[in-house]
Amino acid sequence: MTSSQVPSNNSLPAGLNKKTGAILSYALGWLTGIIFLFAAKNDPDVKFHAAQSIIFFAAVSVLNVVLSIVGSLLGALGIIFSLAGLVLGVFALVVCIMAMVGANNSGGVRTELPLVGKFVAPFADQLADSVK
């Protein structure tokens, strides 16, 4: 069989496999999460990874906005909130890298986010199941 005759069971666009789709779901935070949530309608594992990405990075974005607003209202004490925002950003980057490595090691099958997975996974299941 030539490569053009090999049957393809990919449910992702552009010939992406499950592992690549799961990894890319985390690449640009909630943006790629939204893209892969709808692009991988027929792959529940990639939809789960995409939903986790959306929920986690949306929560991080909201927290950063809140920290910025509160920090700006407190004047000189706002530096504490700016530092907290920086720590949150580093934490999000670490979780993102760990999630991509986990998706790679699992072959794209459903795995929870490291460190925050038990909080995010129930909401990710609901979001992934809501997209048909």
Short mmCIF file of C-alpha atoms in Angstrom, two decimals:
data_model
loop_
_atom_site.label_atom_id
_atom_site.label_comp_id
_atom_site.label_asym_id
_atom_site.label_seq_id
_atom_site.Cartn_x
_atom_site.Cartn_y
_atom_site.Cartn_z
CA MET A 1 0.00 0.00 0.00
CA THR A 2 1.19 3.47 -0.76
CA SER A 3 0.70 6.30 1.64
CA SER A 4 -2.28 7.57 -0.36
CA GLN A 5 -3.99 4.19 0.04
CA VAL A 6 -3.59 3.98 3.81
CA PRO A 7 -7.01 4.38 5.41
CA SER A 8 -7.26 7.43 7.61
CA ASN A 9 -9.34 7.44 10.76
CA ASN A 10 -8.36 10.99 11.72
CA SER A 11 -11.25 13.06 12.91
CA LEU A 12 -9.14 16.22 12.99
CA PRO A 13 -8.70 18.66 10.13
CA ALA A 14 -5.56 18.91 8.04
CA GLY A 15 -4.65 15.30 8.78
CA LEU A 16 -3.60 15.99 12.36
CA ASN A 17 -3.49 13.00 14.64
CA LYS A 18 -4.92 12.81 18.16
CA LYS A 19 -1.59 13.46 19.88
CA THR A 20 -0.83 16.56 17.81
CA GLY A 21 -4.34 17.91 18.31
CA ALA A 22 -4.11 17.42 22.08
CA ILE A 23 -0.72 19.14 22.27
CA LEU A 24 -1.79 22.06 20.07
CA SER A 25 -4.91 22.58 22.20
CA TYR A 26 -2.63 24.13 24.81
CA ALA A 27 -0.26 26.01 22.47
CA LEU A 28 -1.92 29.44 22.56
CA GLY A 29 -4.07 29.01 25.63
CA TRP A 30 -7.79 29.40 25.35
CA LEU A 31 -7.55 30.54 21.71
CA THR A 32 -6.31 27.19 20.39
CA GLY A 33 -8.58 25.52 22.91
CA ILE A 34 -11.60 27.08 21.21
CA ILE A 35 -10.30 26.16 17.77
CA PHE A 36 -9.74 22.50 18.64
CA LEU A 37 -12.95 22.22 20.65
CA PHE A 38 -14.91 22.78 17.46
CA ALA A 39 -12.42 21.30 14.98
CA ALA A 40 -12.26 17.98 16.84
CA LYS A 41 -16.00 17.44 17.29
CA ASN A 42 -15.63 13.71 16.67
CA ASP A 43 -12.67 13.09 18.98
CA PRO A 44 -13.68 13.17 22.65
CA ASP A 45 -10.09 13.09 23.92
CA VAL A 46 -8.96 16.13 21.94
CA LYS A 47 -12.20 17.92 22.86
CA PHE A 48 -11.40 17.24 26.53
CA HIS A 49 -7.88 18.67 26.18
CA ALA A 50 -9.29 21.70 24.34
CA ALA A 51 -11.94 22.23 27.02
CA GLN A 52 -9.32 22.03 29.77
CA SER A 53 -7.26 24.62 27.93
CA ILE A 54 -10.23 26.97 27.59
CA ILE A 55 -11.27 26.69 31.23
CA PHE A 56 -7.80 26.92 32.74
CA PHE A 57 -6.52 29.79 30.61
CA ALA A 58 -9.81 31.70 30.81
CA ALA A 59 -9.60 31.48 34.61
CA VAL A 60 -6.00 32.69 34.50
CA SER A 61 -7.00 35.58 32.24
CA VAL A 62 -9.85 36.62 34.54
CA LEU A 63 -7.58 36.43 37.59
CA ASN A 64 -4.96 38.58 35.85
CA VAL A 65 -7.58 41.20 34.99
CA VAL A 66 -8.86 41.23 38.58
CA LEU A 67 -5.32 41.51 39.94
CA SER A 68 -4.60 44.38 37.56
CA ILE A 69 -7.75 46.28 38.49
CA VAL A 70 -7.30 45.82 42.23
CA GLY A 71 -3.62 46.67 41.93
CA SER A 72 -4.37 49.88 40.07
CA LEU A 73 -6.85 50.94 42.75
CA LEU A 74 -4.38 50.46 45.59
CA GLY A 75 -1.69 52.81 44.37
CA ALA A 76 1.68 51.95 45.90
CA LEU A 77 0.40 48.66 47.31
CA GLY A 78 -0.49 47.67 43.75
CA ILE A 79 3.04 46.33 43.28
CA ILE A 80 2.04 43.32 45.37
CA PHE A 81 -0.79 42.57 42.96
CA SER A 82 1.51 43.09 39.99
CA LEU A 83 3.91 40.54 41.45
CA ALA A 84 1.01 38.17 42.08
CA GLY A 85 0.05 38.56 38.41
CA LEU A 86 3.60 37.74 37.40
CA VAL A 87 3.61 34.63 39.59
CA LEU A 88 0.26 33.60 38.10
CA GLY A 89 1.68 34.01 34.59
CA VAL A 90 4.71 31.86 35.39
CA PHE A 91 2.42 29.25 36.98
CA ALA A 92 0.24 29.22 33.85
CA LEU A 93 3.30 28.77 31.64
CA VAL A 94 4.52 25.85 33.76
CA VAL A 95 1.09 24.19 33.67
CA CYS A 96 0.93 24.74 29.90
CA ILE A 97 4.30 23.08 29.31
CA MET A 98 3.45 20.21 31.65
CA ALA A 99 0.08 19.74 29.90
CA MET A 100 1.74 19.60 26.49
CA VAL A 101 4.30 17.07 27.72
CA GLY A 102 1.52 15.02 29.33
CA ALA A 103 -0.54 15.07 26.13
CA ASN A 104 2.54 13.96 24.19
CA ASN A 105 3.38 11.15 26.62
CA SER A 106 -0.20 9.85 26.69
CA GLY A 107 -0.54 9.86 22.92
CA GLY A 108 -3.34 12.39 23.10
CA VAL A 109 -5.70 10.37 25.26
CA ARG A 110 -7.64 12.05 28.04
CA THR A 111 -5.38 13.20 30.88
CA GLU A 112 -6.01 15.82 33.52
CA LEU A 113 -3.96 18.98 33.79
CA PRO A 114 -1.08 18.75 36.23
CA LEU A 115 -1.52 20.51 39.58
CA VAL A 116 -5.05 21.82 38.88
CA GLY A 117 -6.63 18.92 37.02
CA LYS A 118 -9.00 17.84 39.77
CA PHE A 119 -10.54 21.32 39.75
CA VAL A 120 -10.66 21.81 35.99
CA ALA A 121 -11.58 18.31 34.74
CA PRO A 122 -15.27 18.27 35.82
CA PHE A 123 -15.91 21.56 34.03
CA ALA A 124 -13.91 20.39 31.01
CA ASP A 125 -16.07 17.26 30.78
CA GLN A 126 -19.21 19.39 30.76
CA LEU A 127 -17.85 21.76 28.13
CA ALA A 128 -16.55 18.97 25.91
CA ASP A 129 -19.84 17.08 26.13
CA SER A 130 -21.84 20.19 25.23
CA VAL A 131 -20.18 20.49 21.80
CA LYS A 132 -21.72 18.11 19.30
#
